[in-house]
Amino acid sequence: MTTIEERPAGDGAHGFGRIHRKEDPRFIRGQGNFVDDVQLPGMLHGAILRSPFAHARIVSIDTSAAEAHPRVRAVITGATLETLSLAWMPTLSNDVQAVLATDKVRYQGQEVAFVVADDRYAARDALELIDVDYEPLDPVVDARTAMDEGAPVVRDDIEGKTDNHIFDWEAGDRAATDAVFTEADVVVTEDMLYPRVHPAPMETCGTVASMDKVTGKLTVWSTTQAPHAHRTLYALVAGLPEHQIRIISPDIGGGFGNKVGIYPGYVLAVVGSIVTGKPVKWVEDRSENLMSTSFARDYHMRGEIAATRDGKILGVRVRVLADHGAFNGTAQPTKFPAGFFHVFTGSYDLQAAHCEVTGVYTNKAPGGVAYACSFRITEAVYLIERMVDVLAYELEMDQAELRMKNLLRPEQFPYTCATGWEYDSGDYPATLSLAMDMAGYQELREEQRAKRERGELMGIGISFFTEAVGAGPRKHMDILGLGMADGAELRIHPTGKAVLRLSVQTQGQGHETTFAQIVAQELGIPTADVEVVHGDTDQTPFGLGTYGSRSTPVSGAAAAMVTRKVRDRAKIVAAAMLEVDPSDLEWGHGTWGVRGDPKNAKTIAEIAMAAHSNLELPEGVEGHLDATCVYNPPNLTFPFGAYICVVDVDPATGEVDVRRFIAVDDCGVRINPMIVEGQVHGGLAEGIGMALMQGIAFDEDGNCLGASFMDYLVPTALECPSWELGETVTPSPHHPFGAKGIGESATVGSPAAVVNAVMDALKPLGVRHADMPLTPAQVWRAAQGRPLRTDLAIS
Amino acid sequence: MQVPAHFGYDRATSIDHALRLLARHGDQARVIAGGHSLIPMMKLRLAEPEALIDINGIDELRGITVSGDELLIGALTRHADLLSSAVVGEHFPVLHDAERVIADPVVRNFGTVGGSLCQADPSEDLSAAFVALGATGVIRGAAGSRTVPLREFHLGPYETAVAPDELLVEVRVPIRPGGSSAYTKVERRAGDWAVAAAGAAVWLGPDGAITDAGIGLAAVGAEHFTAPEAEEFLRGRAGDDAALVEAGKIAAQHCDPQADQRGPADYKRHLAGELTTRALRRAVARASGQEA
């Protein structure tokens, strides 16, 4: 399994290589089928009444006027759900979350009531007819005071709960780390916030639920990145028989982690269908999506870095205060309440490292998903890459030189880092060197020197990141007890055409193309001859879904392994056809032939027809070529990259212009380089968004200040330079064809490069750090030594 | 999807028809032109008008012409038309500067000049630009037309001199020789409302001295979008850089910015000064033929 076959660079039509996406024609022509496109006979529409308060006791709810509305079919409250034992549901972190509030509301935008009506307008009109009497309570807004004596208790629904503490967690060796810090020449400390941001996919979340009362079958069209996991959770929570639940995840307009969990609206659509006996559609609007669905980050971090005077980094120590909002809904493997944050040792050879993470409840929306980030690695990369720059600032060393001095060397792989991760492969110095060559690093530094003499602010920022993706090995990783292995099924029709069934679900990543290319590469048939089926639990094998860049590392491996099973079966059939022993056959790209007699060979199409014919097969071979497999990854894969960002800053206005962005990614073997580059482009844009403009702050009353696209900014083409991409290829030694996953690399690696560039520009003004987002106001205030707190309202 | 509350809809075919419809519905009706502010407010149910009076079919409200020593801009003129008009660019580069940074092409293709002024958002760019130019609004009601200087047009946030039964039909900008103008804006992202913005117009005498100056400020709490103290300071002065910097400082002193997520008040006040100076520099450079 660990052999890496040499493969010629192809055109994609018969395996790996650049080929247009199979998905594109239907999207370009407006023929996609998204949840909101689903129309069923007699379908009703739901709308959610949400709390205007961040923290308030519910005194009473009067739904009589709404129920009297002529087009309203049902009004559901927390009290209704209590009778069904559905008022609360489990979160992905083994906490519970209110489906509809019963005792009190705990964040602005929390679900309070659900109206089902004949159409959207009536449902929305009826929300205004519901009279809720609230008794406002003091909210917990500032995470830094959540654990103060006397702070209001957010989760008094939990028996005996008297504070807002969720968990304490640590990783690494505390004593060894302390020892390294005691001995070090230089110790530098920096406080930094990775602000609360939101994945903000183009398509908001929604569900169409249809309960057939005759058959008892529940069909749910839902914006989900993990249809199989959702099916099992519906079965466990609602007590519905799992074989009678079908989850369909049709075309999905972007996920980025936003569609991993189950939201109250999904459950309410199901309840609405059960109550009314009709299909019910619920699709949230943009403000609902931004206010109430899963946020990401919100990590208040104190980093410390220890080094020798000449720039050898010895150790890193981190203390994190994690704001998880009102319910602990973080999506990550069970063992890791802070996700994979402990990969903050980054790309460097450290003697010791240690982190402590404390999670707290606040009166904010729950979540804590990976926003295009493999379980908190974005926070980890930002922390270490900022700390390296902070160290360079104090040592007055060039940032590239300091990194080169400390990067892991190729001969150290596989490398076990100070917090226990085993990095699979890499040649980090080569990747950084390539990025520096592409950037013209020395010339940029000379230009910067000349500009600084004229009082102009120009900055060059570097980020070298290591990702840990492809969760994950079953013995270490599960979500709510479900192990993270993926199934795959490959059916070969008699004419040699193939149907691949997968558990992962595309949200724009191009799975229908990429996975067809894997089968084509492994079986030697045209990419066009492979149909990829996904996103329907009745049609596909079990698996944990698409997030954390896991599709290619896990399901991609499953696709390769199931194809190899087919290839092995084909060999036996070919041997029978050619009347030779299987051991006499050798594999050509798409044929089994007699060794030394290349004309005596059978194509996969010929073999497939024979396998379905009356050809006599060896004993124990029943016929057909179909195969199934489950792939349990032996380890994560560790993609990496070197990013360089060049900015110009207007000192009088604080405006930042990202002039250039050089991104060299190493994701191992690339299946479709065009799709890889597209994913990198998107991730880099997200990085610019987070670094310069995105963030959800809350005012003192707990009002969400990022509840529309007027307030929560998504970057446009005008903020993005023409990306300059490069690549190195270090195959993963344990993946069947050496791939590593790419979806999130750019989002993980780029924010630090942008922030490092802006801080580098401000260096002549004595600025070492300011928190994202680096809006013009924040840059101007940082230049004056008075940076803003970006998690609170600006005053 | 956000959906508005129930509303009625009438399509006006002429100015007089629109005025009759306004008289019929009273203050519960709203005029709709481009709709890029009103429709989102209706979808969020921040606005729930009983009726919309659609003026998009009234051709007499559209167009850009020069008449005598005035540029006449119909209220229904789209942002994109203002931006692509050569005669506008020739006389008033401040309007092209401003239009380039107003929202995005989709909004500019449908949003209108009159709609922007009547929405009266305190951050609105054209209001500041027209104020700098000393423009006048022509308002029609049942009793006929009246003109209001744009410096008296805005009564407060989202509040104008146009009565519920009246319609803004035209903006008139005086064309005066020897001048030029410019607009500068700081935004968090292309298409965002201004963190702060400044428009400036200057007229130079034969000796290069400033004979007259107009300054408009957006998003910084300047009364009527104006900076009269800074304008007064500049009149009769040589247009040297020290004077332009000082004018910026005066403009910053007299505005009243409020903190929000676009920035704290001290930053916005600083920007009011910096951007006023930058707009003045560019306007002076253009007026003296040093810059296009």
Tab-separated table of N, CA and C in Angstrom, chain A residues 120-121 124-125 128 283-285 287 650 652-653 655 693 697 705 710 713-714 716 718-719 776-777 780-781 786 792-795, chain B residues 1-6 44-45 48 185-190 192-193 259-267 270-271 274-275 278:
chain	number	residue	atom	x	y	z
A	120	ARG	N	-43.869	31.346	2.151
A	120	ARG	CA	-42.859	32.050	2.935
A	120	ARG	C	-43.361	33.355	3.516
A	121	TYR	N	-44.183	34.063	2.725
A	121	TYR	CA	-44.646	35.377	3.172
A	121	TYR	C	-45.545	35.237	4.403
A	124	ARG	N	-43.503	34.329	7.427
A	124	ARG	CA	-42.758	35.481	7.952
A	124	ARG	C	-43.716	36.465	8.632
A	125	ASP	N	-44.890	36.704	7.996
A	125	ASP	CA	-45.868	37.619	8.598
A	125	ASP	C	-46.302	37.114	9.975
A	128	GLU	N	-44.527	37.915	13.317
A	128	GLU	CA	-44.801	39.187	14.003
A	128	GLU	C	-46.057	39.120	14.863
A	283	VAL	N	-35.535	27.485	4.748
A	283	VAL	CA	-34.238	27.993	4.278
A	283	VAL	C	-33.992	29.316	4.974
A	284	GLU	N	-32.867	29.404	5.662
A	284	GLU	CA	-32.609	30.621	6.430
A	284	GLU	C	-32.177	31.760	5.514
A	285	ASP	N	-32.330	32.983	5.996
A	285	ASP	CA	-31.852	34.127	5.230
A	285	ASP	C	-30.424	34.455	5.660
A	287	SER	N	-29.013	36.991	7.218
A	287	SER	CA	-28.767	37.438	8.589
A	287	SER	C	-28.876	36.282	9.573
A	650	ASP	N	-0.839	52.912	3.581
A	650	ASP	CA	-0.898	54.379	3.587
A	650	ASP	C	-0.829	54.833	5.042
A	652	ALA	N	-1.159	57.602	6.523
A	652	ALA	CA	-2.099	58.616	7.017
A	652	ALA	C	-3.531	58.101	7.096
A	653	THR	N	-3.870	57.084	6.321
A	653	THR	CA	-5.247	56.576	6.371
A	653	THR	C	-5.329	55.159	6.932
A	655	GLU	N	-4.887	52.494	5.202
A	655	GLU	CA	-5.344	51.558	4.175
A	655	GLU	C	-4.214	50.617	3.756
A	693	MET	N	-10.591	42.335	6.946
A	693	MET	CA	-11.931	42.933	7.077
A	693	MET	C	-12.951	42.124	7.854
A	697	ALA	N	-18.002	41.163	15.954
A	697	ALA	CA	-17.888	41.735	17.293
A	697	ALA	C	-19.285	41.822	17.911
A	705	LEU	N	-22.755	42.304	15.837
A	705	LEU	CA	-22.466	43.446	14.962
A	705	LEU	C	-21.997	43.009	13.573
A	710	MET	N	-23.481	43.883	4.871
A	710	MET	CA	-23.065	45.286	5.010
A	710	MET	C	-22.028	45.395	6.118
A	713	LEU	N	-17.833	41.630	6.086
A	713	LEU	CA	-17.347	41.883	4.732
A	713	LEU	C	-16.645	40.665	4.146
A	714	VAL	N	-16.998	40.383	2.917
A	714	VAL	CA	-16.340	39.325	2.157
A	714	VAL	C	-15.511	40.026	1.081
A	716	THR	N	-13.601	41.190	-2.280
A	716	THR	CA	-13.953	41.149	-3.699
A	716	THR	C	-12.667	41.011	-4.510
A	718	LEU	N	-11.323	43.148	-6.144
A	718	LEU	CA	-10.506	44.361	-6.040
A	718	LEU	C	-9.538	44.316	-4.864
A	719	GLU	N	-9.819	43.483	-3.861
A	719	GLU	CA	-8.882	43.370	-2.729
A	719	GLU	C	-7.849	42.269	-2.964
A	776	PRO	N	-8.642	49.733	8.039
A	776	PRO	CA	-7.887	50.999	8.066
A	776	PRO	C	-7.843	51.598	9.475
A	777	ALA	N	-8.963	51.545	10.189
A	777	ALA	CA	-8.988	52.112	11.542
A	777	ALA	C	-8.005	51.386	12.458
A	780	TRP	N	-4.377	52.293	11.581
A	780	TRP	CA	-4.051	53.661	12.022
A	780	TRP	C	-3.854	53.711	13.540
A	781	ARG	N	-4.754	53.015	14.270
A	781	ARG	CA	-4.616	53.006	15.729
A	781	ARG	C	-3.377	52.232	16.162
A	786	ARG	N	-2.070	52.334	19.816
A	786	ARG	CA	-3.355	52.195	20.518
A	786	ARG	C	-4.275	51.267	19.745
A	792	LEU	N	-14.958	43.418	20.501
A	792	LEU	CA	-15.991	44.238	21.133
A	792	LEU	C	-16.355	45.397	20.209
A	793	ALA	N	-17.465	46.044	20.500
A	793	ALA	CA	-17.864	47.206	19.706
A	793	ALA	C	-16.800	48.284	19.811
A	794	ILE	N	-16.528	48.948	18.718
A	794	ILE	CA	-15.583	50.073	18.734
A	794	ILE	C	-16.269	51.252	19.407
A	795	SER	N	-15.589	51.857	20.378
A	795	SER	CA	-16.195	52.996	21.079
A	795	SER	C	-15.329	54.229	20.912
B	1	MET	N	-34.395	33.281	2.584
B	1	MET	CA	-34.747	34.472	1.819
B	1	MET	C	-35.547	35.427	2.682
B	2	GLN	N	-35.141	36.683	2.655
B	2	GLN	CA	-35.899	37.690	3.385
B	2	GLN	C	-37.057	38.153	2.524
B	3	VAL	N	-38.221	38.252	3.112
B	3	VAL	CA	-39.393	38.659	2.327
B	3	VAL	C	-40.056	39.864	2.984
B	4	PRO	N	-40.457	40.847	2.154
B	4	PRO	CA	-41.078	42.055	2.714
B	4	PRO	C	-42.508	41.788	3.153
B	5	ALA	N	-43.029	42.733	3.919
B	5	ALA	CA	-44.450	42.684	4.282
B	5	ALA	C	-45.277	43.085	3.062
B	6	HIS	N	-46.565	42.880	3.166
B	6	HIS	CA	-47.465	43.218	2.052
B	6	HIS	C	-47.368	44.709	1.717
B	44	LEU	N	-35.820	43.504	5.241
B	44	LEU	CA	-35.525	43.373	6.673
B	44	LEU	C	-36.681	43.872	7.535
B	45	ARG	N	-37.704	44.378	6.880
B	45	ARG	CA	-38.885	44.961	7.523
B	45	ARG	C	-38.530	46.132	8.428
B	48	GLU	N	-41.843	49.427	6.056
B	48	GLU	CA	-43.035	48.696	5.640
B	48	GLU	C	-44.027	49.672	5.017
B	185	LYS	N	-12.037	59.000	-0.599
B	185	LYS	CA	-12.847	58.186	0.314
B	185	LYS	C	-11.974	57.076	0.884
B	186	VAL	N	-12.190	56.771	2.144
B	186	VAL	CA	-11.584	55.568	2.730
B	186	VAL	C	-12.710	54.600	3.039
B	187	GLU	N	-12.568	53.380	2.549
B	187	GLU	CA	-13.572	52.348	2.796
B	187	GLU	C	-12.837	51.082	3.236
B	188	ARG	N	-13.568	50.222	3.969
B	188	ARG	CA	-12.942	48.990	4.453
B	188	ARG	C	-12.757	47.998	3.321
B	189	ARG	N	-13.597	48.135	2.310
B	189	ARG	CA	-13.554	47.223	1.177
B	189	ARG	C	-14.256	47.910	0.027
B	190	ALA	N	-13.878	47.590	-1.191
B	190	ALA	CA	-14.545	48.177	-2.342
B	190	ALA	C	-16.047	47.992	-2.206
B	192	ASP	N	-18.019	49.314	0.026
B	192	ASP	CA	-18.543	49.581	1.369
B	192	ASP	C	-18.916	51.060	1.464
B	193	TRP	N	-19.787	51.354	2.424
B	193	TRP	CA	-20.022	52.752	2.745
B	193	TRP	C	-18.719	53.351	3.258
B	259	ALA	N	-18.440	56.851	16.637
B	259	ALA	CA	-17.783	55.547	16.535
B	259	ALA	C	-18.768	54.485	16.049
B	260	ASP	N	-18.319	53.623	15.179
B	260	ASP	CA	-19.050	52.410	14.836
B	260	ASP	C	-18.014	51.393	14.376
B	261	GLN	N	-18.466	50.285	13.797
B	261	GLN	CA	-17.497	49.239	13.444
B	261	GLN	C	-16.585	49.657	12.286
B	262	ARG	N	-16.881	50.813	11.656
B	262	ARG	CA	-15.951	51.300	10.637
B	262	ARG	C	-14.779	52.047	11.260
B	263	GLY	N	-14.925	52.442	12.508
B	263	GLY	CA	-13.789	53.085	13.155
B	263	GLY	C	-14.195	53.934	14.331
B	264	PRO	N	-13.237	54.218	15.209
B	264	PRO	CA	-13.509	55.095	16.347
B	264	PRO	C	-13.581	56.553	15.893
B	265	ALA	N	-14.164	57.394	16.748
B	265	ALA	CA	-14.394	58.792	16.380
B	265	ALA	C	-13.079	59.522	16.103
B	266	ASP	N	-12.016	59.236	16.889
B	266	ASP	CA	-10.771	59.979	16.683
B	266	ASP	C	-10.190	59.697	15.302
B	267	TYR	N	-10.315	58.453	14.868
B	267	TYR	CA	-9.812	58.088	13.538
B	267	TYR	C	-10.630	58.772	12.449
B	270	HIS	N	-9.697	62.339	12.274
B	270	HIS	CA	-8.402	62.454	11.594
B	270	HIS	C	-8.582	62.332	10.083
B	271	LEU	N	-9.401	61.347	9.678
B	271	LEU	CA	-9.621	61.134	8.235
B	271	LEU	C	-10.309	62.341	7.604
B	274	GLU	N	-7.516	64.667	6.864
B	274	GLU	CA	-6.591	64.127	5.860
B	274	GLU	C	-7.243	64.080	4.481
B	275	LEU	N	-8.478	63.613	4.444
B	275	LEU	CA	-9.137	63.461	3.144
B	275	LEU	C	-9.541	64.814	2.566
B	278	ARG	N	-6.412	66.050	1.009
B	278	ARG	CA	-6.090	65.321	-0.227
B	278	ARG	C	-7.010	65.733	-1.369
